[in-house]
XYZ file of C-alpha atoms in Angstrom:
452
model
C 0.000 0.000 0.000
C 1.336 3.411 -0.938
C 1.038 6.249 1.523
C -0.509 9.181 -0.260
C -0.637 12.887 0.406
C -3.801 14.158 -1.267
C -4.138 17.897 -1.656
C -7.290 19.734 -2.568
C -7.067 20.510 -6.272
C -8.408 23.990 -5.676
C -5.435 24.769 -3.469
C -2.911 24.038 -6.166
C -4.784 24.557 -9.430
C -3.858 27.634 -11.516
C -6.980 29.711 -10.819
C -7.281 33.449 -10.281
C -4.131 34.716 -8.601
C -4.541 35.369 -4.897
C -2.965 38.326 -3.135
C 0.057 37.619 -0.982
C -0.420 37.717 2.782
C 2.012 39.498 5.093
C 1.875 39.128 8.870
C 3.691 42.074 10.436
C 5.128 43.094 13.818
C 4.552 39.805 15.638
C 6.750 37.794 18.001
C 7.474 34.677 15.933
C 7.864 31.379 17.794
C 9.025 29.351 14.810
C 9.985 26.254 16.914
C 13.093 25.852 14.734
C 14.704 29.074 16.061
C 14.526 31.202 19.214
C 11.569 33.623 19.329
C 12.147 36.870 17.433
C 10.193 39.799 16.066
C 9.716 39.425 12.326
C 7.288 39.649 9.438
C 6.048 36.617 7.491
C 5.399 36.600 3.736
C 2.950 33.975 2.466
C 2.307 33.173 -1.180
C -0.377 30.639 -1.991
C -0.316 27.894 0.621
C 3.344 28.250 1.655
C 5.609 30.530 3.636
C 8.057 32.361 1.372
C 10.135 34.381 3.827
C 10.410 35.325 7.504
C 12.352 38.514 8.158
C 12.039 41.854 9.972
C 12.714 43.607 6.671
C 9.698 42.363 4.706
C 7.478 45.222 3.567
C 3.934 44.659 2.293
C 3.238 45.580 -1.320
C 0.149 47.254 -2.665
C -2.694 44.769 -2.788
C -1.253 42.434 -0.157
C -3.457 41.227 2.652
C -1.819 42.571 5.814
C -2.351 41.074 9.264
C -1.107 43.355 12.035
C 0.278 41.183 14.841
C 1.607 44.011 17.013
C 1.904 42.814 20.641
C 0.839 39.341 19.526
C 2.504 35.923 19.344
C 2.772 33.867 16.143
C 3.171 30.076 16.189
C 2.742 27.182 13.794
C -0.766 25.755 13.765
C -1.195 23.231 16.556
C -1.572 19.492 15.917
C -3.471 17.011 18.087
C -2.163 13.515 17.406
C -4.851 11.474 19.178
C -8.423 12.458 18.295
C -11.535 11.227 16.528
C -12.502 14.583 15.035
C -14.604 14.119 11.906
C -15.544 10.551 12.826
C -18.155 11.212 15.505
C -20.686 13.988 15.995
C -22.591 12.861 19.102
C -21.323 9.906 21.108
C -24.818 8.923 22.236
C -26.143 8.722 18.662
C -24.808 5.603 16.943
C -25.666 6.905 13.475
C -23.113 9.707 13.904
C -20.326 7.476 15.259
C -18.012 5.934 12.651
C -15.052 5.218 14.922
C -15.530 1.488 15.550
C -15.685 -0.765 12.462
C -17.094 -3.867 14.157
C -16.390 -6.977 16.187
C -13.386 -8.372 14.288
C -10.288 -7.963 16.506
C -8.055 -7.409 13.431
C -9.260 -4.395 11.427
C -6.044 -3.112 9.896
C -7.741 -2.708 6.502
C -10.212 -0.178 7.889
C -9.454 3.403 6.757
C -10.498 6.285 8.971
C -10.281 8.529 5.888
C -13.267 6.691 4.400
C -15.380 7.584 7.443
C -14.292 11.218 7.651
C -16.855 14.035 7.709
C -14.999 17.290 7.154
C -18.311 19.171 7.517
C -18.637 18.098 11.149
C -19.702 20.898 13.484
C -16.787 19.826 15.683
C -14.262 21.067 13.102
C -14.698 24.871 13.496
C -14.820 24.525 17.290
C -11.574 22.552 17.217
C -9.937 25.016 14.861
C -10.887 27.943 17.102
C -8.512 26.494 19.679
C -5.616 27.084 17.279
C -5.667 23.490 16.009
C -4.999 23.352 12.261
C -4.295 19.609 11.875
C -5.456 16.470 13.649
C -4.790 12.758 13.459
C -8.123 10.928 13.663
C -8.044 7.315 14.813
C -10.446 4.387 14.606
C -11.056 2.449 17.808
C -11.618 -1.041 19.180
C -10.153 -4.481 18.599
C -6.475 -5.376 18.604
C -5.635 -3.501 15.407
C -8.250 -0.749 15.021
C -7.189 0.312 11.534
C -5.542 3.146 9.639
C -5.563 6.672 11.050
C -5.663 9.812 8.950
C -3.774 13.108 9.289
C -5.879 15.944 7.915
C -5.799 19.715 7.855
C -8.857 21.639 9.049
C -9.313 23.783 5.958
C -12.342 26.026 5.540
C -15.101 25.329 3.053
C -15.230 22.369 0.677
C -15.465 19.108 2.663
C -13.153 17.407 0.160
C -10.557 20.005 0.976
C -8.306 18.754 3.744
C -4.792 17.709 2.946
C -4.850 14.046 3.853
C -2.136 11.582 4.745
C -3.480 8.056 4.919
C -2.495 5.824 6.481
C -0.756 8.070 8.980
C -0.366 5.200 11.452
C -1.803 1.776 12.216
C -3.546 1.792 15.599
C -2.735 -1.101 17.946
C -4.417 -1.517 21.324
C -2.288 -3.144 24.005
C -2.814 -3.237 27.755
C -6.305 -3.819 29.150
C -8.128 -2.987 25.920
C -6.026 -5.120 23.591
C -5.833 -8.104 25.919
C -9.614 -8.056 26.308
C -10.058 -8.086 22.519
C -7.568 -10.967 22.283
C -9.407 -13.115 24.806
C -8.542 -11.698 28.191
C -4.800 -12.164 28.720
C -1.816 -10.041 27.776
C -0.029 -13.272 26.893
C -2.807 -14.132 24.435
C -2.476 -10.686 22.889
C 1.250 -11.114 22.237
C 0.636 -14.598 20.827
C -1.995 -13.224 18.422
C 0.325 -10.426 17.327
C 3.215 -12.799 16.585
C 0.879 -15.084 14.651
C -0.445 -12.114 12.698
C 2.979 -10.664 11.845
C 4.233 -14.096 10.784
C 1.266 -14.421 8.434
C 2.003 -10.964 7.015
C 5.578 -12.051 6.273
C 4.362 -15.237 4.553
C 1.722 -13.307 2.623
C 4.235 -10.735 1.396
C 6.635 -13.477 0.290
C 3.999 -15.203 -1.871
C 0.648 -13.446 -1.885
C -0.635 -15.515 -4.804
C -0.247 -18.807 -2.966
C -1.554 -17.295 0.235
C -4.820 -16.298 -1.458
C -5.399 -19.963 -2.358
C -5.264 -21.135 1.244
C -8.374 -22.053 3.189
C -10.060 -18.981 4.710
C -10.134 -20.672 8.097
C -6.351 -21.025 8.125
C -5.721 -17.272 7.980
C -5.178 -15.197 11.105
C -6.710 -12.210 9.284
C -8.369 -11.347 5.986
C -6.272 -10.653 2.911
C -7.294 -6.982 3.094
C -6.009 -6.762 6.665
C -2.774 -8.588 5.841
C -2.106 -6.306 2.864
C -2.609 -3.275 5.095
C 0.084 -4.520 7.475
C 2.750 -5.101 4.808
C 3.834 -1.398 4.905
C 4.098 -1.709 8.690
C 6.648 -4.519 8.551
C 8.445 -2.694 5.717
C 8.912 0.323 7.977
C 6.761 2.622 5.834
C 3.851 3.097 8.259
C 4.422 3.363 12.020
C 2.362 1.527 14.626
C 0.644 3.765 17.154
C 0.349 1.383 20.112
C -1.718 2.344 23.133
C -0.226 1.108 26.411
C 0.024 2.496 29.933
C 1.790 -0.116 32.056
C 5.580 -0.256 32.060
C 5.565 -4.004 31.334
C 3.241 -3.511 28.354
C 5.476 -0.798 26.912
C 8.543 -3.022 27.274
C 6.665 -5.853 25.551
C 5.846 -3.586 22.617
C 9.455 -2.414 22.355
C 10.597 -6.040 22.259
C 8.002 -6.884 19.604
C 9.088 -3.921 17.457
C 12.705 -5.075 17.709
C 11.658 -8.612 16.755
C 9.694 -7.643 13.640
C 11.386 -4.375 12.706
C 8.422 -2.007 12.676
C 8.408 1.655 13.700
C 6.688 2.286 17.000
C 4.904 5.243 18.574
C 3.679 4.712 22.130
C 0.324 6.231 23.132
C -1.350 6.392 26.519
C 2.108 6.209 28.062
C 1.250 6.744 31.730
C 4.299 4.757 32.887
C 6.520 5.478 29.867
C 8.717 7.699 32.043
C 9.969 4.519 33.749
C 11.592 3.325 30.493
C 12.563 6.773 29.222
C 16.193 5.898 28.481
C 15.296 2.943 26.269
C 12.618 4.948 24.455
C 15.171 7.680 23.775
C 17.842 5.210 22.650
C 15.459 3.524 20.199
C 13.971 6.804 18.938
C 10.406 5.915 19.905
C 8.070 8.941 20.201
C 5.673 9.023 23.142
C 2.155 10.491 23.017
C 0.640 11.486 26.355
C -1.977 13.665 27.992
C -0.446 15.819 30.764
C -3.692 15.475 32.742
C -3.277 11.686 32.993
C -1.370 12.368 36.188
C -3.240 10.121 38.628
C -4.175 6.432 38.413
C -7.629 5.625 37.046
C -6.822 1.951 36.312
C -4.441 -0.599 37.818
C -2.294 -0.258 34.674
C -1.748 3.419 35.565
C -0.405 3.006 39.094
C 2.823 4.798 38.136
C 1.147 8.001 36.928
C 2.951 11.239 37.757
C 2.353 14.901 36.950
C 5.845 15.559 35.568
C 5.952 12.560 33.204
C 6.330 14.754 30.101
C 9.227 16.668 31.653
C 10.992 13.441 32.704
C 10.644 11.960 29.210
C 11.846 15.140 27.498
C 14.826 15.415 29.843
C 15.834 11.878 28.812
C 15.742 12.869 25.134
C 12.414 11.285 24.165
C 10.390 13.003 21.438
C 7.158 13.751 23.278
C 3.793 14.549 21.710
C 1.102 16.109 23.885
C -2.523 15.278 23.160
C -5.987 15.995 24.507
C -7.238 12.445 23.791
C -10.467 14.244 22.952
C -12.948 14.739 20.156
C -15.170 17.583 21.315
C -12.579 19.325 23.515
C -9.476 19.189 21.341
C -9.418 22.981 21.658
C -8.004 22.550 25.190
C -4.713 21.201 23.799
C -2.742 24.406 24.429
C -4.010 24.547 28.015
C -2.846 20.975 28.579
C 0.565 21.969 27.231
C 0.555 24.881 29.670
C -0.049 22.464 32.529
C 2.911 20.378 31.362
C 5.016 23.554 31.534
C 3.734 24.134 35.071
C 4.922 20.612 35.926
C 8.453 21.300 34.692
C 8.423 20.957 30.891
C 10.370 23.639 29.003
C 8.079 26.124 27.229
C 9.615 25.715 23.770
C 9.745 21.920 24.149
C 6.029 21.996 24.977
C 5.360 24.020 21.821
C 7.333 21.521 19.727
C 5.292 18.725 21.327
C 2.105 20.078 19.716
C 3.608 21.232 16.404
C 6.865 19.724 15.127
C 6.967 16.397 16.968
C 3.581 15.127 15.724
C 4.578 15.959 12.153
C 7.970 14.273 12.513
C 6.389 11.110 13.929
C 4.557 10.491 10.639
C 7.217 11.891 8.309
C 5.559 15.243 7.556
C 8.100 17.530 9.214
C 9.381 18.767 5.845
C 6.004 20.500 5.367
C 4.625 21.028 8.869
C 5.560 21.798 12.434
C 7.731 24.930 12.173
C 7.548 28.389 10.654
C 10.149 28.305 7.886
C 10.363 29.287 4.233
C 8.887 26.589 2.022
C 6.581 25.076 4.622
C 2.789 24.897 4.581
C 1.388 28.141 6.011
C -0.619 26.728 8.913
C -0.241 29.661 11.291
C -1.955 31.046 14.390
C -1.684 34.639 15.617
C -2.412 34.739 19.357
C -3.330 37.603 21.669
C -0.498 36.486 23.985
C 1.282 33.374 25.218
C -0.802 30.486 23.817
C -0.311 28.496 27.024
C -2.060 31.165 29.104
C -5.742 30.422 29.722
C -6.892 33.953 28.857
C -5.070 34.032 25.499
C -7.203 33.715 22.364
C -6.423 33.187 18.661
C -6.874 36.395 16.681
C -6.083 35.020 13.212
C -5.922 31.410 12.004
C -4.458 30.494 8.616
C -4.715 27.027 7.095
C -2.782 26.440 3.870
C -2.178 30.168 3.655
C -5.836 31.180 3.807
C -7.322 32.925 6.817
C -10.280 30.860 7.990
C -13.505 31.962 9.595
C -13.746 31.725 13.365
C -17.508 31.212 13.244
C -18.849 27.974 14.697
C -22.121 26.464 15.817
C -21.313 27.595 19.332
C -20.671 31.195 18.313
C -23.864 31.185 16.221
C -25.910 30.032 19.218
C -24.215 32.626 21.403
C -25.092 35.416 18.986
C -28.651 34.170 18.626
C -29.388 34.134 22.343
C -26.949 36.711 23.691
C -29.746 39.131 24.749
C -33.020 38.417 26.505
C -34.937 40.471 23.958
C -33.695 38.284 21.111
C -34.580 35.190 23.096
C -38.102 36.442 23.865
C -38.684 37.358 20.249
C -38.098 33.740 19.343
C -40.616 32.342 21.836
C -43.827 30.822 20.439
C -46.493 33.494 19.945
C -48.893 31.997 22.512
C -46.261 32.573 25.182
C -46.087 36.252 24.270
C -49.862 36.914 24.652
C -50.839 38.741 27.857
C -52.536 36.468 30.388
C -56.297 36.610 30.824
C -57.888 37.860 34.052
C -58.557 34.283 35.180
C -54.942 33.271 34.506
C -53.652 36.242 36.515
C -55.953 35.399 39.404
C -54.793 31.775 39.403
C -51.149 32.761 39.310
C -51.615 35.181 42.208
C -53.289 32.512 44.329
C -50.419 30.122 43.690
C -47.944 32.794 44.677
C -49.801 33.595 47.956
C -50.764 30.023 48.792
C -54.525 30.854 48.929
C -57.402 29.368 47.024
C -58.858 31.610 44.306
C -62.192 33.195 45.237
C -65.028 31.180 43.712
C -68.313 32.625 42.438
C -71.199 31.765 44.822
C -74.148 29.946 43.179
C -77.481 31.804 43.015
C -80.455 30.356 44.930
C -82.023 29.057 41.740
C -78.970 27.127 40.529
C -78.836 23.362 40.769
C -76.502 22.091 43.478
C-alpha cells in the first residue's frame, strides 16, 4: 500500500491569482529558532520568507500582529474529530468498524466528515491539523492526518495511512481473549502471516479462509508496517506492556509510537535510545486503572529530559481545543516552554514523516499559522487570526452562532412561540396570584335558583 498525500485541487490549481499575505510586527515562535520579532510573507499555501525587513506591497493582505505571538498551527495527534458527531447517537459514530479484533484494513479517511460541526470549534482552539483514529479491537485500523481547511469538505490535505492503531494493555488483551499473553501470541501469529503473505501473496490467497489469522485486506494493510513505511501507534500504559511492545518492534522491525504512556517515564532511556516517540496527555497524572499506578504529573518533563520526542494530546474529540491549556499544565509541571510548543507542532509531524512540510515556521513550509493575543499556554489568550494552507479561515462555529442568537433576553423572547407572548387573561392572573400567595382563588357563589 502506498502512503498518499492528497491535496485539494483547488489549493494548487492555476486559478485566479490570490494576493500575498504578510503578517507584520509579531513575536514569531518558529519552533526551529529562538523567538524573534519578524514579518512573514505567504504566497499561496506556503511561507516564502520570515524577516524583519519584509514590507507589504500594494494589494497584499496585511495582518497586524503588534503585541501578539505567532506560532505554527497546533496538531493534536490522538483524536476522533470528523468521525463522531454525538457519542450517544450511533448513526453519527463511525469510529468502531465492528467486532473483528483485526481491522487493519479499515481506513479512517473513508469515514471522515470534514463538515462536522466539531471542526470549526476545534480550529478555534488554534488546532490546524489532527490525526483521527479508529477504535476497538487489537488492530483498530488506519488513522488519517488531515488539515482543518475552511469550506469544501473534500478540501483537507490528507495523509493516509498516517499510522496503524494497535491496542495493548487492558483494551487489547480483552479483545484478544482476556490475557496479555494471548495478545502477544496473536500479534506474533499475525505478523508471521504478514511475512508469509508478502513473500507469496498468490499462494496465500489460495489457502483455506479458516487457516488465515486475518483477511487478505487486513494482511495487505500490514505489509507497509513490517516494511517500515507506516508506524504503529500502540496504546499502552503499564511499564511491562510498553517493554513488551518495544521487544516486539525489535523482533519484527516495525516503527513504534507509544500512546497512553502513563508509565513510559519509567523506560525513558530505552525509548530515547530507540527513537520511539511518546504520546501522552499531561492530565493523565493520577491512576484511574491498575495499569496506571505509576502516573505522575511531571511525566512529560521526565521523558523530554531523557531525550524522548514527546507529543502532547488531549485524547479528545469535542474538547481538542483545550490542547494548548494541557501543554501549559505540562510547563507548570516542569516541561520547558519551547519543548512543549514543539510537542504540539513539530513532533507530531515528525512522527509520521511530515516535518518537511509542517511543524515549524520556515520558508517553504505549509502556512498553517496562528496569531495569538499572547502566550498560547495562558488560559486567557485567544487566537486572533488562524491560517490554514495560507488562507485565513472563519472563526464562526455552531457555538458562536448560538451565542449570537441568544446573547440578549430580547432576542430570546422574540423567538418564543407566539402563545407565550400573549398577555394572560384575568382568570390566569388570578390563578397565578393565588399560587404565589398560597390561597385558594375566590369562587363565584351559586345563586339560589342554581342546581346544586
